[in-house]
Short mmCIF file of C-alpha atoms in Angstrom, two decimals:
data_model
loop_
_atom_site.label_atom_id
_atom_site.label_comp_id
_atom_site.label_asym_id
_atom_site.label_seq_id
_atom_site.Cartn_x
_atom_site.Cartn_y
_atom_site.Cartn_z
CA ASP A 1 109.32 145.21 62.02
CA ALA A 2 108.97 149.14 61.46
CA GLY A 3 109.00 151.38 64.51
CA VAL A 4 106.98 154.47 64.51
CA THR A 5 107.77 156.75 61.41
CA GLN A 6 107.27 160.26 61.52
CA THR A 7 107.46 162.81 58.49
CA PRO A 8 108.97 165.12 57.54
CA ARG A 9 111.99 165.05 59.90
CA HIS A 10 112.28 168.92 59.65
CA GLU A 11 109.86 171.64 58.74
CA VAL A 12 110.64 175.36 58.50
CA ALA A 13 107.36 177.54 58.44
CA GLU A 14 106.87 181.26 58.45
CA LYS A 15 104.59 182.79 61.11
CA GLY A 16 100.74 182.23 60.03
CA GLN A 17 101.45 179.46 58.05
CA THR A 18 99.57 175.74 58.32
CA ILE A 19 101.74 172.84 58.82
CA ILE A 20 100.84 169.13 58.97
CA LEU A 21 102.85 166.61 60.59
CA LYS A 22 102.48 162.93 59.96
CA CYS A 23 102.89 159.85 61.83
CA GLU A 24 102.65 156.13 61.30
CA PRO A 25 102.39 153.85 64.65
CA VAL A 26 103.99 150.64 65.23
CA SER A 27 101.44 147.90 63.17
CA GLY A 28 98.99 146.38 65.63
CA HIS A 29 99.22 149.30 68.25
CA ASN A 30 95.85 150.67 69.45
CA ASP A 31 97.28 153.80 71.52
CA LEU A 32 98.63 156.87 69.81
CA PHE A 33 100.30 159.95 71.22
CA TRP A 34 101.41 163.53 70.11
CA TYR A 35 103.79 165.15 72.37
CA ARG A 36 105.83 168.55 72.04
CA GLN A 37 109.17 168.68 73.53
CA THR A 38 111.24 171.90 74.24
CA LYS A 39 114.11 172.20 76.63
CA ILE A 40 112.17 174.41 79.02
CA GLN A 41 108.60 172.66 78.95
CA GLY A 42 109.92 169.10 78.70
CA LEU A 43 107.58 166.72 77.05
CA GLU A 44 103.94 168.03 76.78
CA LEU A 45 101.34 165.70 75.65
CA LEU A 46 99.14 167.34 72.94
CA SER A 47 96.92 164.52 72.26
CA TYR A 48 95.94 160.71 72.91
CA PHE A 49 93.91 158.38 70.73
CA ARG A 50 92.80 154.80 71.70
CA SER A 51 91.56 152.95 68.85
CA LYS A 52 91.26 156.11 66.70
CA SER A 53 88.99 157.58 69.61
CA LEU A 54 90.45 160.89 70.85
CA MET A 55 90.82 160.54 74.53
CA GLU A 56 92.65 163.71 75.39
CA ASP A 57 92.82 166.85 73.38
CA GLY A 58 95.96 168.51 75.53
CA GLY A 59 93.71 171.29 77.26
CA ALA A 60 95.79 174.20 76.58
CA PHE A 61 96.85 173.40 73.13
CA LYS A 62 93.37 172.89 71.82
CA ASP A 63 93.01 176.35 69.69
CA ARG A 64 95.55 175.98 67.24
CA PHE A 65 96.54 172.37 67.20
CA LYS A 66 94.17 169.73 65.78
CA ALA A 67 95.36 165.83 65.84
CA GLU A 68 93.41 163.43 63.65
CA MET A 69 93.63 159.67 63.19
CA LEU A 70 91.47 158.46 60.26
CA ASN A 71 92.80 155.26 60.20
CA SER A 72 94.48 152.72 62.59
CA SER A 73 97.82 153.26 60.91
CA PHE A 74 98.01 156.99 59.95
CA SER A 75 97.64 160.19 62.14
CA THR A 76 98.21 163.70 61.46
CA LEU A 77 98.72 166.75 63.72
CA LYS A 78 97.97 170.20 62.41
CA ILE A 79 99.35 173.48 63.53
CA GLN A 80 97.10 176.63 62.37
CA PRO A 81 98.32 179.07 62.50
CA THR A 82 101.80 178.52 63.27
CA GLU A 83 103.70 181.05 65.85
CA PRO A 84 107.26 181.24 66.64
CA LYS A 85 106.46 179.82 70.33
CA ASP A 86 105.53 176.49 68.49
CA SER A 87 109.36 175.83 67.41
CA ALA A 88 109.90 172.41 68.99
CA VAL A 89 110.45 168.81 68.46
CA TYR A 90 107.12 167.23 67.88
CA LEU A 91 107.10 162.98 68.82
CA CYS A 92 104.63 160.59 68.12
CA ALA A 93 104.66 157.31 70.44
CA SER A 94 102.47 154.20 70.15
CA SER A 95 101.52 151.48 72.40
CA LEU A 96 99.43 148.65 73.12
CA PRO A 97 96.42 149.22 75.06
CA ARG A 98 97.09 147.31 78.15
CA GLY A 99 98.42 150.21 80.35
CA LEU A 100 101.74 148.94 81.14
CA ASP A 101 103.16 148.94 77.90
CA GLU A 102 106.13 150.73 76.71
CA GLN A 103 105.44 153.63 74.53
CA TYR A 104 107.45 153.59 71.17
CA PHE A 105 108.48 156.87 69.97
CA GLY A 106 109.21 158.19 66.60
CA PRO A 107 112.45 159.99 65.53
CA GLY A 108 110.27 163.42 65.86
CA THR A 109 109.67 166.23 63.65
CA ARG A 110 112.01 169.23 64.35
CA LEU A 111 109.50 172.68 63.42
CA THR A 112 111.01 175.92 63.24
CA VAL A 113 108.47 178.98 62.98
CA LEU A 114 110.07 182.11 61.67
CA GLN B 1 101.05 171.91 87.69
CA GLN B 2 103.68 169.39 88.09
CA GLN B 3 102.27 165.95 88.98
CA VAL B 4 105.76 164.28 88.60
CA ARG B 5 108.65 166.30 89.72
CA GLN B 6 112.50 165.36 89.21
CA SER B 7 115.72 166.19 90.88
CA PRO B 8 118.37 167.26 90.19
CA GLN B 9 117.63 168.88 87.03
CA SER B 10 121.32 168.23 85.85
CA LEU B 11 124.02 166.24 87.36
CA THR B 12 127.59 165.47 86.37
CA VAL B 13 129.50 162.23 87.93
CA TRP B 14 132.61 160.45 87.34
CA GLU B 15 132.89 157.15 85.65
CA GLY B 16 132.58 154.48 88.10
CA GLU B 17 130.42 156.12 90.63
CA THR B 18 126.97 155.46 91.57
CA THR B 19 124.39 157.90 90.34
CA ILE B 20 121.24 158.52 91.93
CA LEU B 21 118.21 160.43 90.21
CA ASN B 22 115.19 161.37 92.12
CA CYS B 23 111.46 161.35 91.29
CA SER B 24 108.28 162.08 93.25
CA TYR B 25 104.57 162.29 92.29
CA GLU B 26 101.33 163.58 93.89
CA ASP B 27 98.49 161.73 92.45
CA SER B 28 97.86 158.79 94.46
CA THR B 29 95.87 156.84 91.88
CA PHE B 30 99.36 156.38 89.83
CA ASP B 31 100.35 152.80 89.60
CA TYR B 32 102.87 152.45 86.98
CA PHE B 33 106.31 154.17 87.08
CA PRO B 34 108.41 153.79 83.67
CA TRP B 35 111.95 155.67 83.37
CA TYR B 36 112.65 156.68 79.89
CA ARG B 37 116.01 157.42 78.55
CA GLN B 38 116.87 160.16 75.89
CA PHE B 39 120.29 160.29 74.12
CA PRO B 40 121.59 163.52 72.43
CA GLY B 41 119.50 163.91 69.03
CA LYS B 42 117.38 160.78 69.63
CA SER B 43 113.85 160.03 71.17
CA PRO B 44 113.13 158.72 74.34
CA ALA B 45 112.91 154.98 74.90
CA LEU B 46 111.96 152.93 77.89
CA LEU B 47 114.85 152.17 80.43
CA ILE B 48 113.09 150.31 83.26
CA ALA B 49 109.63 150.57 84.97
CA ILE B 50 108.41 149.38 88.44
CA SER B 51 104.53 149.06 89.47
CA LEU B 52 102.89 149.71 92.74
CA VAL B 53 103.31 146.29 93.72
CA SER B 54 106.98 146.29 93.96
CA ASN B 55 109.49 148.13 96.20
CA LYS B 56 112.34 147.57 94.01
CA LYS B 57 113.24 146.72 90.26
CA GLU B 58 116.73 145.84 89.04
CA ASP B 59 117.99 145.64 85.58
CA GLY B 60 121.79 145.25 85.38
CA ARG B 61 123.40 148.28 86.69
CA PHE B 62 119.91 150.37 86.86
CA THR B 63 117.69 149.80 89.91
CA ILE B 64 114.58 151.56 91.16
CA PHE B 65 113.77 151.90 94.40
CA PHE B 66 110.15 152.87 95.54
CA ASN B 67 109.03 154.46 98.84
CA LYS B 68 105.34 154.22 98.37
CA ARG B 69 104.53 155.98 101.75
CA GLU B 70 106.39 158.91 100.71
CA LYS B 71 105.16 158.96 97.20
CA LYS B 72 109.10 158.83 95.99
CA LEU B 73 111.24 156.83 93.73
CA SER B 74 115.13 156.92 92.80
CA LEU B 75 116.85 155.36 89.91
CA HIS B 76 120.26 154.08 90.60
CA ILE B 77 123.14 153.47 88.13
CA THR B 78 126.05 151.64 89.41
CA ASP B 79 129.52 151.86 87.90
CA SER B 80 128.37 154.81 85.68
CA GLN B 81 129.79 154.97 82.16
CA PRO B 82 130.19 158.04 80.02
CA GLY B 83 127.64 155.98 77.31
CA ASP B 84 125.13 156.47 80.12
CA SER B 85 125.22 160.47 79.79
CA ALA B 86 121.83 161.23 78.47
CA THR B 87 118.47 162.73 79.72
CA TYR B 88 116.23 160.48 82.15
CA PHE B 89 112.62 160.81 82.46
CA CYS B 90 110.79 159.58 85.30
CA ALA B 91 106.88 159.06 84.29
CA ALA B 92 103.94 157.99 86.13
CA SER B 93 100.32 156.60 84.95
CA GLY B 94 97.40 154.84 86.51
CA SER B 95 94.02 153.59 85.25
CA SER B 96 92.11 156.63 86.40
CA GLY B 97 93.94 158.61 83.66
CA SER B 98 93.44 156.22 81.08
CA TRP B 99 97.06 155.07 81.34
CA GLN B 100 98.37 158.23 79.56
CA LEU B 101 101.92 158.86 80.86
CA ILE B 102 102.69 161.95 82.83
CA PHE B 103 106.16 162.89 82.43
CA GLY B 104 108.72 164.67 84.84
CA SER B 105 111.10 167.39 83.46
CA GLY B 106 113.87 165.04 83.32
CA THR B 107 117.46 165.02 84.68
CA GLN B 108 120.34 165.51 82.24
CA LEU B 109 123.22 163.14 83.24
CA THR B 110 126.66 163.76 82.21
CA VAL B 111 129.36 160.96 82.99
CA MET B 112 132.96 162.15 82.86
CA PRO B 113 135.46 159.66 81.99
#
């Protein structure tokens, strides 16, 4: 049974570039979450989809961050343009939409912006 | 605005001691409180969770104590082991927030042998 997969695992970008991170949720999960994790800010929610509908767009992250879920088994997070402060680990998680279900996290993408 | 607060930020204990991690929240509509554990270089994973209907939840060496009146929770780890060294996140959710989890900033635990 495959867990959440994320690609790439590592990404190095120049300031101003566009990068796209990919996530495949656990099969059958309807909820998908994108988080950013840094030592200083901890886990910050970027986007939240339920059955492909965007439920939460992360407020402060709206301007350069765009998450999409084109089908129930694939999501992307686009950062455009990248800035050095975007350097972080980006985690994707999925769960069943029953409120009390565990969120399963992917291995993350470590992004470094030079 | 931090809706879920954790303390301490970091903690070091000796093997065999009982570890106590604290968590508090503000939103009275929260009714589900999972704790996630993250080992270095790994992703967070669910450790144990409690809902509003319970005051205590136990799973092996891990116990959540819940004081609803004060909106405080604590995670107790008895007989702490070096393998428990990790960052522990308290989280909260409720139906008013479409069940999205609000995470605390985490407590980094080190258990010395």
